[in-house]
PDB file of C-alpha atoms in Angstrom:
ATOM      1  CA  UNK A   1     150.779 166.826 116.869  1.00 72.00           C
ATOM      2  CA  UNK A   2     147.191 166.551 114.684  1.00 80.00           C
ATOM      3  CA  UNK A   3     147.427 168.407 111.959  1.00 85.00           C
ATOM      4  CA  UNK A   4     145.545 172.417 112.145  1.00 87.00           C
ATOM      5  CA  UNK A   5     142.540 173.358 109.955  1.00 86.00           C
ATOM      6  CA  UNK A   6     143.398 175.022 106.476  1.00 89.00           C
ATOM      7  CA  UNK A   7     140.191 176.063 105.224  1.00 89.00           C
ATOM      8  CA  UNK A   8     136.413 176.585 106.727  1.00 91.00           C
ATOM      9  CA  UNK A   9     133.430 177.992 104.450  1.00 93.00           C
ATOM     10  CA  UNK A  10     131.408 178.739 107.579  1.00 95.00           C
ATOM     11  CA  UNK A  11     129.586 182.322 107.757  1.00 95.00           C
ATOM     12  CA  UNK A  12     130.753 182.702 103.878  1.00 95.00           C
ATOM     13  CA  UNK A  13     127.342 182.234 102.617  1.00 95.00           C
ATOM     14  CA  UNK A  14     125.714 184.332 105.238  1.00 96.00           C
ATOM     15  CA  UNK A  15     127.997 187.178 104.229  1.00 96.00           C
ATOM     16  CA  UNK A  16     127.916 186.481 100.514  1.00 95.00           C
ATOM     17  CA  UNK A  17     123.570 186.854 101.047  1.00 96.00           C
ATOM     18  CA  UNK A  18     123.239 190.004 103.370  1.00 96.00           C
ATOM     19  CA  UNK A  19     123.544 192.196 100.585  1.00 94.00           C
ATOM     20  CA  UNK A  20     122.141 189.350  98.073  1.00 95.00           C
ATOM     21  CA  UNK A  21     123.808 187.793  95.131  1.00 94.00           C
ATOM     22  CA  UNK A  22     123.330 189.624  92.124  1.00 94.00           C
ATOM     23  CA  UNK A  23     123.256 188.807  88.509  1.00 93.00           C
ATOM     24  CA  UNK A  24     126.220 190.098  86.339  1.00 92.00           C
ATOM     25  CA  UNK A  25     124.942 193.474  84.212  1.00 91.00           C
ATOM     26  CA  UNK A  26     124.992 192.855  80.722  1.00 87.00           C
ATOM     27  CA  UNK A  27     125.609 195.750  78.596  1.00 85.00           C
ATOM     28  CA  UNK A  28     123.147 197.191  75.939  1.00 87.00           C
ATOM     29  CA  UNK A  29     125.613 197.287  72.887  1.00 83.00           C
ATOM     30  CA  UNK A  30     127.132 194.387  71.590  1.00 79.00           C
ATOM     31  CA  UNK A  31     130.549 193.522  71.919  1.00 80.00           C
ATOM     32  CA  UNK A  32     131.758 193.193  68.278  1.00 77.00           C
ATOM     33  CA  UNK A  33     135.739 192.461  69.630  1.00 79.00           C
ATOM     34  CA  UNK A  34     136.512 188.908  70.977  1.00 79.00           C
ATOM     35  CA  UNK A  35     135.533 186.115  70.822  1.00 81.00           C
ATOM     36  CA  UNK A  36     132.395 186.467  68.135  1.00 87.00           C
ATOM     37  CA  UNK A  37     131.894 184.930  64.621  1.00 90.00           C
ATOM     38  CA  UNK A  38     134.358 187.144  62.126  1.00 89.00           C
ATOM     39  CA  UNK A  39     131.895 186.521  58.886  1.00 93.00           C
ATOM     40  CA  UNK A  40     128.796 187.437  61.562  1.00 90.00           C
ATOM     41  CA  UNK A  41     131.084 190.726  62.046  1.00 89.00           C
ATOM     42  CA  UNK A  42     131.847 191.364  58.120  1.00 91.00           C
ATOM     43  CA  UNK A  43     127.972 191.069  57.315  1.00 92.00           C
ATOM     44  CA  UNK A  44     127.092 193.739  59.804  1.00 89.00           C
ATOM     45  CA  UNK A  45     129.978 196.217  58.467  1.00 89.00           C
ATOM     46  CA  UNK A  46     128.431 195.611  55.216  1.00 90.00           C
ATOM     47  CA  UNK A  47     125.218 195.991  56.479  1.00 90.00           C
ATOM     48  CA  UNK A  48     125.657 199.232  58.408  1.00 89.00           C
ATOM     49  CA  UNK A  49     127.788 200.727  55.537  1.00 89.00           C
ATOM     50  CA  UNK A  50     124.371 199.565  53.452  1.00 81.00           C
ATOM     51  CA  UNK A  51     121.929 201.693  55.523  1.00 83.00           C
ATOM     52  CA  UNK A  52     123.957 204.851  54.920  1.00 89.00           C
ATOM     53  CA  UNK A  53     122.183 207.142  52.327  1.00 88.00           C
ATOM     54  CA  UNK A  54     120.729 210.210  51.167  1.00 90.00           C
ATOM     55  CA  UNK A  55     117.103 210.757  52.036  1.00 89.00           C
ATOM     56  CA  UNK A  56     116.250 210.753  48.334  1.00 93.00           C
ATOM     57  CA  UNK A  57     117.746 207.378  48.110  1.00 90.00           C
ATOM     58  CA  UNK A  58     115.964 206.141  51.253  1.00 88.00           C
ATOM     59  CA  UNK A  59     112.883 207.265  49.694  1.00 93.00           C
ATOM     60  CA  UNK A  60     113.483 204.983  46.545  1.00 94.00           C
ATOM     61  CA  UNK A  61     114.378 202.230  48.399  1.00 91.00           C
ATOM     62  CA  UNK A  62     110.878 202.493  50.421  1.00 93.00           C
ATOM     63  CA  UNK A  63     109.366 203.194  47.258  1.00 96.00           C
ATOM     64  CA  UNK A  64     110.672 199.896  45.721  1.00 96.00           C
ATOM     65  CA  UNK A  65     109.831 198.060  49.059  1.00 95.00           C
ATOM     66  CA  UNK A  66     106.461 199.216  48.776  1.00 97.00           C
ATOM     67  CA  UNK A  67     105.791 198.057  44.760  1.00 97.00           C
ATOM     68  CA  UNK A  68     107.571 194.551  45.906  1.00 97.00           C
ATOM     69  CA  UNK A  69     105.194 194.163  48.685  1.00 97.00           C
ATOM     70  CA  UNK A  70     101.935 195.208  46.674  1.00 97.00           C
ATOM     71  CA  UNK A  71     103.775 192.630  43.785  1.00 97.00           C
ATOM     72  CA  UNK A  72     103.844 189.677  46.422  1.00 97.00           C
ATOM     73  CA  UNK A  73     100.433 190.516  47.903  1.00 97.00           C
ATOM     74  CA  UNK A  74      98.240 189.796  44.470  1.00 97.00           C
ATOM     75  CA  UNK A  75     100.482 186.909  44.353  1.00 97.00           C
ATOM     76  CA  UNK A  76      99.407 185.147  47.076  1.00 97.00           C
ATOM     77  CA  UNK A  77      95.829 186.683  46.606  1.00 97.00           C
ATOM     78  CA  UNK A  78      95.776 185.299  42.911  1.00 97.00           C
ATOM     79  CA  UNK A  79      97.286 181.528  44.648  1.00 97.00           C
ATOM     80  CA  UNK A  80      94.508 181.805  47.314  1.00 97.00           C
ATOM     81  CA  UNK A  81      92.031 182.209  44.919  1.00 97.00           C
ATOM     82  CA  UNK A  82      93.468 179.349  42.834  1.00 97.00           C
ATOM     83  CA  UNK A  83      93.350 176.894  45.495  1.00 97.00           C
ATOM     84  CA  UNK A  84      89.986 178.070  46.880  1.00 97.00           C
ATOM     85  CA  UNK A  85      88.714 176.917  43.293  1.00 96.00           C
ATOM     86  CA  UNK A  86      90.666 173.543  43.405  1.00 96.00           C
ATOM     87  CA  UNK A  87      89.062 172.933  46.912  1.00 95.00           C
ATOM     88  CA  UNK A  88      85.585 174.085  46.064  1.00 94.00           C
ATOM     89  CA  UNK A  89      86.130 171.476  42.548  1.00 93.00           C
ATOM     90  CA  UNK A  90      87.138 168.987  45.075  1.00 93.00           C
ATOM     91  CA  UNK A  91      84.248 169.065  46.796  1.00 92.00           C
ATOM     92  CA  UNK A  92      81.760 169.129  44.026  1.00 91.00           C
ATOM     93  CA  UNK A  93      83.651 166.300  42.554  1.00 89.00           C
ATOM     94  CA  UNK A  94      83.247 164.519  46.400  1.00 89.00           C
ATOM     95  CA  UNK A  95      79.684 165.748  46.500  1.00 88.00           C
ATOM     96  CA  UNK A  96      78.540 163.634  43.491  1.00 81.00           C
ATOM     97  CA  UNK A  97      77.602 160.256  43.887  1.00 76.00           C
ATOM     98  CA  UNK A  98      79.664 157.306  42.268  1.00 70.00           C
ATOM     99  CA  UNK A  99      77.402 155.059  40.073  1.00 66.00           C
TER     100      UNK A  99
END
């Protein structure tokens, strides 16, 4: 006797599409359990324990932010106004003629 079907995949894909596939919901925290990096993990810890102060404190620390920013800022004003000299040199220097 011939040997019965086992297995048929008809009408599965019909079914599987009437009320369409849908992607997978991913949730809006992350997932610090599992399978994730364990030195990723002990940063944030440190991190979050970092970011927990008094509102004077938070103050300073903006404070400080603020002073380091202005700091940086007339650096790189004082190194584009170096180079802008170099360039404009350069191009005197270019602009003469070569006897």
């Amino acid at each position: 006797m011939a040997k019965s079907k086992n297995h048929t995949g008809h009408n599965q894909i019909y079914k599987n599409h009437r009320n369409g596939i849908k992607k997978t919901r991913r949730s809006k925290k992350l997932k610090i359990d599992g399978n994730m990096n364990c030195k990723f993990v002990r940063n944030c810890k440190a991190v979050n324990k970092g970011m927990q102060c008094s509102a004077e404190e938070q103050e300073a620390k903006k404070q400080a932010q603020r002073e380091a920013q202005k700091e940086l800022e007339e650096k790189m004003q004082a190194a584009n106004e170096e180079r802008r000299a170099f360039l404009l040199a350069e191009r005197e220097k270019a602009k003469k003629p070569k006897k």
